[in-house]
């Protein structure tokens, strides 16, 4: 680790400078390089809350939800923006199916921005959905929409609920709306591809899966890139497209 620190940044770089370089790498879609800088920043200063937060967000992206939860909790404890850190942590908990813990946890959110409160309530709706309680899921989502109907997790959970209830047209409209706010978000792109599969629009699904892979970071396989590869593979097997299977 020490070798990586001196090689990448030189002996005079501060932890703040390392975090800034990490963010520059993220802007260039070089996630692996960003992770190296963030780990070096934490080696230099384990109390750097921003490094913890950004690293936690990357762990969410790559699908290491356990590490994401830990880093985002540490970021919160070290003074990073509470709403952002705890929203990210809750996303990681829902992804690990810690639904009961999510529903039993409450935060003093009244002074937080409406979008943050909306995201947390939408994540609770997702937890209710995970437990199979669709009535409470819809109720929690309705409450979230009253705060900010265009917040990221509100849009995402809205789509998931429509899909779970087999409301394909509503899901399609919700995906279209979400993509106007987050046009290159791989989560919404993946949902679009999955809906295309449900509608037997297989070529469109493959097109979107391939776009997810193309837009992904270099030298790193994110969770949604893995899901896109798997989606293409499943369609290739179903269509007996063995040339694509071999790819």
PDB file of C-alpha atoms in Angstrom:
ATOM      1  CA  UNK A   1       0.000   0.000   0.000  1.00  0.00           C
ATOM      2  CA  UNK A   2       2.807   2.387   0.841  1.00  0.00           C
ATOM      3  CA  UNK A   3       4.393   1.696  -2.550  1.00  0.00           C
ATOM      4  CA  UNK A   4       1.121   2.560  -4.273  1.00  0.00           C
ATOM      5  CA  UNK A   5       0.930   5.790  -2.305  1.00  0.00           C
ATOM      6  CA  UNK A   6       4.355   7.062  -3.337  1.00  0.00           C
ATOM      7  CA  UNK A   7       4.048   5.800  -6.908  1.00  0.00           C
ATOM      8  CA  UNK A   8       0.700   7.412  -7.566  1.00  0.00           C
ATOM      9  CA  UNK A   9       1.051  10.662  -5.747  1.00  0.00           C
ATOM     10  CA  UNK A  10       4.530  11.334  -4.466  1.00  0.00           C
ATOM     11  CA  UNK A  11       5.564  11.698  -0.849  1.00  0.00           C
ATOM     12  CA  UNK A  12       4.116  15.192  -0.372  1.00  0.00           C
ATOM     13  CA  UNK A  13       0.429  14.576  -1.131  1.00  0.00           C
ATOM     14  CA  UNK A  14      -2.017  15.237   1.692  1.00  0.00           C
ATOM     15  CA  UNK A  15      -5.115  13.152   2.287  1.00  0.00           C
ATOM     16  CA  UNK A  16      -7.263  16.051   1.006  1.00  0.00           C
ATOM     17  CA  UNK A  17      -5.237  16.165  -2.218  1.00  0.00           C
ATOM     18  CA  UNK A  18      -5.605  12.417  -2.627  1.00  0.00           C
ATOM     19  CA  UNK A  19      -9.395  12.686  -2.295  1.00  0.00           C
ATOM     20  CA  UNK A  20      -9.469  15.449  -4.911  1.00  0.00           C
ATOM     21  CA  UNK A  21      -7.427  13.288  -7.272  1.00  0.00           C
ATOM     22  CA  UNK A  22      -9.815  10.417  -6.630  1.00  0.00           C
ATOM     23  CA  UNK A  23     -12.754  12.626  -7.607  1.00  0.00           C
ATOM     24  CA  UNK A  24     -10.912  13.680 -10.754  1.00  0.00           C
ATOM     25  CA  UNK A  25     -10.458  10.010 -11.647  1.00  0.00           C
ATOM     26  CA  UNK A  26     -14.157   9.371 -11.021  1.00  0.00           C
ATOM     27  CA  UNK A  27     -15.031  12.219 -13.382  1.00  0.00           C
ATOM     28  CA  UNK A  28     -12.956  10.372 -15.998  1.00  0.00           C
ATOM     29  CA  UNK A  29     -14.716   7.067 -15.181  1.00  0.00           C
ATOM     30  CA  UNK A  30     -11.476   5.599 -13.824  1.00  0.00           C
ATOM     31  CA  UNK A  31     -12.956   3.988 -10.745  1.00  0.00           C
ATOM     32  CA  UNK A  32     -10.066   1.627  -9.988  1.00  0.00           C
ATOM     33  CA  UNK A  33      -7.607   4.529  -9.915  1.00  0.00           C
ATOM     34  CA  UNK A  34      -9.994   6.485  -7.681  1.00  0.00           C
ATOM     35  CA  UNK A  35     -10.181   3.582  -5.219  1.00  0.00           C
ATOM     36  CA  UNK A  36      -6.378   3.499  -4.959  1.00  0.00           C
ATOM     37  CA  UNK A  37      -6.253   7.218  -4.185  1.00  0.00           C
ATOM     38  CA  UNK A  38      -9.017   6.924  -1.571  1.00  0.00           C
ATOM     39  CA  UNK A  39      -7.331   4.018   0.186  1.00  0.00           C
ATOM     40  CA  UNK A  40      -4.073   5.967   0.194  1.00  0.00           C
ATOM     41  CA  UNK A  41      -5.933   8.954   1.651  1.00  0.00           C
ATOM     42  CA  UNK A  42      -7.261   6.768   4.445  1.00  0.00           C
ATOM     43  CA  UNK A  43      -3.800   5.378   5.054  1.00  0.00           C
ATOM     44  CA  UNK A  44      -2.595   8.955   5.473  1.00  0.00           C
ATOM     45  CA  UNK A  45      -5.592   9.969   7.590  1.00  0.00           C
ATOM     46  CA  UNK A  46      -8.088   7.285   8.714  1.00  0.00           C
ATOM     47  CA  UNK A  47     -10.423  10.050   9.953  1.00  0.00           C
ATOM     48  CA  UNK A  48     -11.011  11.573   6.509  1.00  0.00           C
ATOM     49  CA  UNK A  49     -14.803  11.381   6.338  1.00  0.00           C
ATOM     50  CA  UNK A  50     -15.075  12.366   2.672  1.00  0.00           C
ATOM     51  CA  UNK A  51     -12.727   9.557   1.633  1.00  0.00           C
ATOM     52  CA  UNK A  52     -14.898   7.128   3.621  1.00  0.00           C
ATOM     53  CA  UNK A  53     -18.047   8.447   1.949  1.00  0.00           C
ATOM     54  CA  UNK A  54     -16.748   8.370  -1.619  1.00  0.00           C
ATOM     55  CA  UNK A  55     -15.257   4.902  -1.110  1.00  0.00           C
ATOM     56  CA  UNK A  56     -18.575   3.706   0.300  1.00  0.00           C
ATOM     57  CA  UNK A  57     -20.401   5.016  -2.753  1.00  0.00           C
ATOM     58  CA  UNK A  58     -17.950   3.155  -5.005  1.00  0.00           C
ATOM     59  CA  UNK A  59     -18.519  -0.043  -3.045  1.00  0.00           C
ATOM     60  CA  UNK A  60     -22.255   0.403  -3.720  1.00  0.00           C
ATOM     61  CA  UNK A  61     -21.497   0.702  -7.418  1.00  0.00           C
ATOM     62  CA  UNK A  62     -19.410  -2.461  -7.555  1.00  0.00           C
ATOM     63  CA  UNK A  63     -21.840  -4.434  -5.407  1.00  0.00           C
ATOM     64  CA  UNK A  64     -19.753  -4.834  -2.240  1.00  0.00           C
ATOM     65  CA  UNK A  65     -22.666  -3.881  -0.032  1.00  0.00           C
ATOM     66  CA  UNK A  66     -21.175  -5.030   3.265  1.00  0.00           C
ATOM     67  CA  UNK A  67     -18.109  -2.821   2.776  1.00  0.00           C
ATOM     68  CA  UNK A  68     -20.327   0.022   1.577  1.00  0.00           C
ATOM     69  CA  UNK A  69     -22.434  -0.132   4.730  1.00  0.00           C
ATOM     70  CA  UNK A  70     -19.348  -0.057   6.951  1.00  0.00           C
ATOM     71  CA  UNK A  71     -17.649   2.825   5.130  1.00  0.00           C
ATOM     72  CA  UNK A  72     -20.788   4.943   4.978  1.00  0.00           C
ATOM     73  CA  UNK A  73     -21.447   4.390   8.681  1.00  0.00           C
ATOM     74  CA  UNK A  74     -17.859   5.459   9.403  1.00  0.00           C
ATOM     75  CA  UNK A  75     -18.288   8.519   7.188  1.00  0.00           C
ATOM     76  CA  UNK A  76     -21.363   9.493   9.213  1.00  0.00           C
ATOM     77  CA  UNK A  77     -19.575   8.924  12.523  1.00  0.00           C
ATOM     78  CA  UNK A  78     -16.639  11.047  11.350  1.00  0.00           C
ATOM     79  CA  UNK A  79     -18.848  14.002  10.507  1.00  0.00           C
ATOM     80  CA  UNK A  80     -19.697  13.659   6.823  1.00  0.00           C
ATOM     81  CA  UNK A  81     -23.091  14.889   5.629  1.00  0.00           C
ATOM     82  CA  UNK A  82     -25.470  12.777   7.713  1.00  0.00           C
ATOM     83  CA  UNK A  83     -28.285  12.636   5.178  1.00  0.00           C
ATOM     84  CA  UNK A  84     -26.057  11.508   2.316  1.00  0.00           C
ATOM     85  CA  UNK A  85     -24.063   9.019   4.383  1.00  0.00           C
ATOM     86  CA  UNK A  86     -27.104   7.404   5.983  1.00  0.00           C
ATOM     87  CA  UNK A  87     -29.024   7.272   2.705  1.00  0.00           C
ATOM     88  CA  UNK A  88     -26.111   5.408   1.146  1.00  0.00           C
ATOM     89  CA  UNK A  89     -25.866   3.119   4.156  1.00  0.00           C
ATOM     90  CA  UNK A  90     -29.592   2.358   3.930  1.00  0.00           C
ATOM     91  CA  UNK A  91     -29.232   1.510   0.235  1.00  0.00           C
ATOM     92  CA  UNK A  92     -26.523  -0.961   1.176  1.00  0.00           C
ATOM     93  CA  UNK A  93     -28.717  -2.474   3.890  1.00  0.00           C
ATOM     94  CA  UNK A  94     -31.689  -2.915   1.544  1.00  0.00           C
ATOM     95  CA  UNK A  95     -29.379  -4.516  -1.016  1.00  0.00           C
ATOM     96  CA  UNK A  96     -28.308  -7.008   1.683  1.00  0.00           C
ATOM     97  CA  UNK A  97     -31.979  -7.694   2.463  1.00  0.00           C
ATOM     98  CA  UNK A  98     -31.667  -6.250   5.971  1.00  0.00           C
ATOM     99  CA  UNK A  99     -35.274  -5.186   5.719  1.00  0.00           C
ATOM    100  CA  UNK A 100     -36.194  -5.502   9.385  1.00  0.00           C
ATOM    101  CA  UNK A 101     -33.212  -3.387  10.463  1.00  0.00           C
ATOM    102  CA  UNK A 102     -34.081  -0.719   7.907  1.00  0.00           C
ATOM    103  CA  UNK A 103     -37.677  -0.549   9.128  1.00  0.00           C
ATOM    104  CA  UNK A 104     -36.629  -0.446  12.784  1.00  0.00           C
ATOM    105  CA  UNK A 105     -34.158   2.399  12.226  1.00  0.00           C
ATOM    106  CA  UNK A 106     -35.244   6.022  12.425  1.00  0.00           C
ATOM    107  CA  UNK A 107     -33.229   9.182  11.924  1.00  0.00           C
ATOM    108  CA  UNK A 108     -33.872  12.812  12.983  1.00  0.00           C
ATOM    109  CA  UNK A 109     -34.539  13.869   9.389  1.00  0.00           C
ATOM    110  CA  UNK A 110     -36.745  16.948   9.876  1.00  0.00           C
ATOM    111  CA  UNK A 111     -33.934  19.386   9.131  1.00  0.00           C
ATOM    112  CA  UNK A 112     -32.653  17.402   6.132  1.00  0.00           C
ATOM    113  CA  UNK A 113     -33.487  18.384   2.541  1.00  0.00           C
ATOM    114  CA  UNK A 114     -36.814  17.076   1.272  1.00  0.00           C
ATOM    115  CA  UNK A 115     -35.055  14.957  -1.370  1.00  0.00           C
ATOM    116  CA  UNK A 116     -33.012  13.161   1.305  1.00  0.00           C
ATOM    117  CA  UNK A 117     -36.091  12.513   3.440  1.00  0.00           C
ATOM    118  CA  UNK A 118     -37.917  11.270   0.346  1.00  0.00           C
ATOM    119  CA  UNK A 119     -35.104   8.872  -0.558  1.00  0.00           C
ATOM    120  CA  UNK A 120     -35.040   7.387   2.937  1.00  0.00           C
ATOM    121  CA  UNK A 121     -38.814   6.881   2.959  1.00  0.00           C
ATOM    122  CA  UNK A 122     -38.618   5.294  -0.488  1.00  0.00           C
ATOM    123  CA  UNK A 123     -35.949   2.912   0.792  1.00  0.00           C
ATOM    124  CA  UNK A 124     -38.307   1.986   3.629  1.00  0.00           C
ATOM    125  CA  UNK A 125     -40.932   1.288   0.962  1.00  0.00           C
ATOM    126  CA  UNK A 126     -38.390  -0.972  -0.712  1.00  0.00           C
ATOM    127  CA  UNK A 127     -37.847  -2.762   2.587  1.00  0.00           C
ATOM    128  CA  UNK A 128     -41.588  -3.311   3.005  1.00  0.00           C
ATOM    129  CA  UNK A 129     -41.677  -4.667  -0.535  1.00  0.00           C
ATOM    130  CA  UNK A 130     -38.813  -7.012   0.324  1.00  0.00           C
ATOM    131  CA  UNK A 131     -40.859  -8.307   3.261  1.00  0.00           C
ATOM    132  CA  UNK A 132     -43.850  -8.823   0.983  1.00  0.00           C
ATOM    133  CA  UNK A 133     -46.034  -6.114   2.517  1.00  0.00           C
ATOM    134  CA  UNK A 134     -47.145  -4.308  -0.641  1.00  0.00           C
ATOM    135  CA  UNK A 135     -49.768  -2.221   1.161  1.00  0.00           C
ATOM    136  CA  UNK A 136     -47.226  -0.645   3.495  1.00  0.00           C
ATOM    137  CA  UNK A 137     -44.756  -0.345   0.609  1.00  0.00           C
ATOM    138  CA  UNK A 138     -47.237   1.694  -1.415  1.00  0.00           C
ATOM    139  CA  UNK A 139     -48.137   3.801   1.621  1.00  0.00           C
ATOM    140  CA  UNK A 140     -44.490   4.591   2.396  1.00  0.00           C
ATOM    141  CA  UNK A 141     -43.817   5.405  -1.244  1.00  0.00           C
ATOM    142  CA  UNK A 142     -46.811   7.750  -1.356  1.00  0.00           C
ATOM    143  CA  UNK A 143     -45.385   9.575   1.666  1.00  0.00           C
ATOM    144  CA  UNK A 144     -41.997   9.793  -0.047  1.00  0.00           C
ATOM    145  CA  UNK A 145     -43.570  11.215  -3.210  1.00  0.00           C
ATOM    146  CA  UNK A 146     -45.254  13.952  -1.184  1.00  0.00           C
ATOM    147  CA  UNK A 147     -41.765  15.141  -0.225  1.00  0.00           C
ATOM    148  CA  UNK A 148     -40.057  14.845  -3.611  1.00  0.00           C
ATOM    149  CA  UNK A 149     -41.529  12.690  -6.354  1.00  0.00           C
ATOM    150  CA  UNK A 150     -38.381  13.079  -8.471  1.00  0.00           C
ATOM    151  CA  UNK A 151     -35.846  11.964  -5.853  1.00  0.00           C
ATOM    152  CA  UNK A 152     -33.615   9.114  -7.033  1.00  0.00           C
ATOM    153  CA  UNK A 153     -34.853   6.331  -4.761  1.00  0.00           C
ATOM    154  CA  UNK A 154     -38.461   7.461  -5.124  1.00  0.00           C
ATOM    155  CA  UNK A 155     -38.182   6.980  -8.880  1.00  0.00           C
ATOM    156  CA  UNK A 156     -36.329   3.676  -8.498  1.00  0.00           C
ATOM    157  CA  UNK A 157     -38.726   2.122  -5.988  1.00  0.00           C
ATOM    158  CA  UNK A 158     -41.724   3.361  -7.990  1.00  0.00           C
ATOM    159  CA  UNK A 159     -40.459   1.337 -10.945  1.00  0.00           C
ATOM    160  CA  UNK A 160     -39.770  -1.717  -8.791  1.00  0.00           C
ATOM    161  CA  UNK A 161     -43.291  -1.609  -7.354  1.00  0.00           C
ATOM    162  CA  UNK A 162     -44.850  -1.317 -10.796  1.00  0.00           C
ATOM    163  CA  UNK A 163     -42.804  -4.287 -11.994  1.00  0.00           C
ATOM    164  CA  UNK A 164     -43.639  -6.322  -8.876  1.00  0.00           C
ATOM    165  CA  UNK A 165     -47.340  -5.668  -9.461  1.00  0.00           C
ATOM    166  CA  UNK A 166     -46.969  -6.433 -13.204  1.00  0.00           C
ATOM    167  CA  UNK A 167     -48.008  -2.920 -14.225  1.00  0.00           C
ATOM    168  CA  UNK A 168     -45.795  -2.834 -17.303  1.00  0.00           C
ATOM    169  CA  UNK A 169     -47.164   0.352 -18.857  1.00  0.00           C
ATOM    170  CA  UNK A 170     -46.807   2.240 -15.584  1.00  0.00           C
ATOM    171  CA  UNK A 171     -43.278   0.868 -15.198  1.00  0.00           C
ATOM    172  CA  UNK A 172     -42.383   2.002 -18.712  1.00  0.00           C
ATOM    173  CA  UNK A 173     -43.685   5.509 -18.033  1.00  0.00           C
ATOM    174  CA  UNK A 174     -41.806   5.655 -14.717  1.00  0.00           C
ATOM    175  CA  UNK A 175     -38.571   4.509 -16.362  1.00  0.00           C
ATOM    176  CA  UNK A 176     -38.959   7.145 -19.066  1.00  0.00           C
ATOM    177  CA  UNK A 177     -39.450   9.814 -16.402  1.00  0.00           C
ATOM    178  CA  UNK A 178     -36.484   8.586 -14.366  1.00  0.00           C
ATOM    179  CA  UNK A 179     -34.222   8.696 -17.399  1.00  0.00           C
ATOM    180  CA  UNK A 180     -35.066  12.338 -18.025  1.00  0.00           C
ATOM    181  CA  UNK A 181     -33.555  13.130 -14.626  1.00  0.00           C
ATOM    182  CA  UNK A 182     -30.789  10.495 -14.658  1.00  0.00           C
ATOM    183  CA  UNK A 183     -30.147   9.818 -18.380  1.00  0.00           C
ATOM    184  CA  UNK A 184     -27.052   7.627 -18.060  1.00  0.00           C
ATOM    185  CA  UNK A 185     -27.794   5.925 -14.764  1.00  0.00           C
ATOM    186  CA  UNK A 186     -27.043   2.228 -15.156  1.00  0.00           C
ATOM    187  CA  UNK A 187     -29.762   1.205 -12.674  1.00  0.00           C
ATOM    188  CA  UNK A 188     -32.522   2.792 -14.723  1.00  0.00           C
ATOM    189  CA  UNK A 189     -30.959   1.540 -17.952  1.00  0.00           C
ATOM    190  CA  UNK A 190     -30.951  -1.982 -16.519  1.00  0.00           C
ATOM    191  CA  UNK A 191     -34.614  -1.660 -15.576  1.00  0.00           C
ATOM    192  CA  UNK A 192     -35.350  -0.509 -19.119  1.00  0.00           C
ATOM    193  CA  UNK A 193     -33.593  -3.569 -20.530  1.00  0.00           C
ATOM    194  CA  UNK A 194     -35.363  -5.915 -18.120  1.00  0.00           C
ATOM    195  CA  UNK A 195     -38.726  -4.437 -19.113  1.00  0.00           C
ATOM    196  CA  UNK A 196     -37.831  -4.896 -22.776  1.00  0.00           C
ATOM    197  CA  UNK A 197     -37.197  -8.575 -22.044  1.00  0.00           C
ATOM    198  CA  UNK A 198     -40.596  -8.868 -20.354  1.00  0.00           C
ATOM    199  CA  UNK A 199     -42.164  -7.299 -23.448  1.00  0.00           C
ATOM    200  CA  UNK A 200     -40.204  -9.709 -25.677  1.00  0.00           C
ATOM    201  CA  UNK A 201     -38.309  -6.823 -27.252  1.00  0.00           C
ATOM    202  CA  UNK A 202     -35.099  -8.798 -27.190  1.00  0.00           C
ATOM    203  CA  UNK A 203     -32.992  -6.742 -29.599  1.00  0.00           C
ATOM    204  CA  UNK A 204     -33.816  -3.570 -27.698  1.00  0.00           C
ATOM    205  CA  UNK A 205     -32.882  -5.301 -24.457  1.00  0.00           C
ATOM    206  CA  UNK A 206     -29.538  -6.396 -25.895  1.00  0.00           C
ATOM    207  CA  UNK A 207     -28.897  -2.865 -27.180  1.00  0.00           C
ATOM    208  CA  UNK A 208     -29.412  -1.409 -23.703  1.00  0.00           C
ATOM    209  CA  UNK A 209     -27.404  -4.144 -21.982  1.00  0.00           C
ATOM    210  CA  UNK A 210     -24.520  -3.437 -24.347  1.00  0.00           C
ATOM    211  CA  UNK A 211     -24.798   0.285 -23.683  1.00  0.00           C
ATOM    212  CA  UNK A 212     -24.534  -0.330 -19.935  1.00  0.00           C
ATOM    213  CA  UNK A 213     -21.335  -2.275 -20.508  1.00  0.00           C
ATOM    214  CA  UNK A 214     -19.906   0.367 -22.858  1.00  0.00           C
ATOM    215  CA  UNK A 215     -20.609   3.226 -20.442  1.00  0.00           C
ATOM    216  CA  UNK A 216     -19.098   1.364 -17.474  1.00  0.00           C
ATOM    217  CA  UNK A 217     -15.741   2.279 -15.954  1.00  0.00           C
ATOM    218  CA  UNK A 218     -12.518   1.024 -17.469  1.00  0.00           C
ATOM    219  CA  UNK A 219     -10.654  -1.851 -15.833  1.00  0.00           C
ATOM    220  CA  UNK A 220     -13.496  -2.562 -13.404  1.00  0.00           C
ATOM    221  CA  UNK A 221     -16.670  -4.641 -13.559  1.00  0.00           C
ATOM    222  CA  UNK A 222     -19.526  -2.958 -11.709  1.00  0.00           C
ATOM    223  CA  UNK A 223     -22.528  -4.882 -10.434  1.00  0.00           C
ATOM    224  CA  UNK A 224     -24.791  -3.553 -13.170  1.00  0.00           C
ATOM    225  CA  UNK A 225     -22.207  -4.375 -15.832  1.00  0.00           C
ATOM    226  CA  UNK A 226     -22.220  -7.949 -14.526  1.00  0.00           C
ATOM    227  CA  UNK A 227     -26.013  -7.971 -14.657  1.00  0.00           C
ATOM    228  CA  UNK A 228     -25.928  -6.654 -18.225  1.00  0.00           C
ATOM    229  CA  UNK A 229     -23.482  -9.380 -19.307  1.00  0.00           C
ATOM    230  CA  UNK A 230     -25.723 -11.976 -17.669  1.00  0.00           C
ATOM    231  CA  UNK A 231     -28.774 -10.514 -19.397  1.00  0.00           C
ATOM    232  CA  UNK A 232     -27.100 -10.806 -22.798  1.00  0.00           C
ATOM    233  CA  UNK A 233     -26.004 -14.353 -22.027  1.00  0.00           C
ATOM    234  CA  UNK A 234     -29.495 -15.432 -21.011  1.00  0.00           C
ATOM    235  CA  UNK A 235     -31.020 -13.962 -24.158  1.00  0.00           C
ATOM    236  CA  UNK A 236     -28.342 -15.558 -26.323  1.00  0.00           C
ATOM    237  CA  UNK A 237     -29.021 -18.974 -24.795  1.00  0.00           C
ATOM    238  CA  UNK A 238     -32.763 -18.506 -25.150  1.00  0.00           C
ATOM    239  CA  UNK A 239     -32.369 -17.527 -28.815  1.00  0.00           C
ATOM    240  CA  UNK A 240     -29.709 -20.211 -29.395  1.00  0.00           C
ATOM    241  CA  UNK A 241     -27.303 -17.508 -30.550  1.00  0.00           C
ATOM    242  CA  UNK A 242     -24.146 -19.528 -29.825  1.00  0.00           C
ATOM    243  CA  UNK A 243     -21.814 -16.963 -31.402  1.00  0.00           C
ATOM    244  CA  UNK A 244     -22.924 -14.439 -28.813  1.00  0.00           C
ATOM    245  CA  UNK A 245     -22.668 -17.043 -26.038  1.00  0.00           C
ATOM    246  CA  UNK A 246     -19.006 -17.627 -26.921  1.00  0.00           C
ATOM    247  CA  UNK A 247     -18.316 -13.884 -26.635  1.00  0.00           C
TER     248      UNK A 247
END
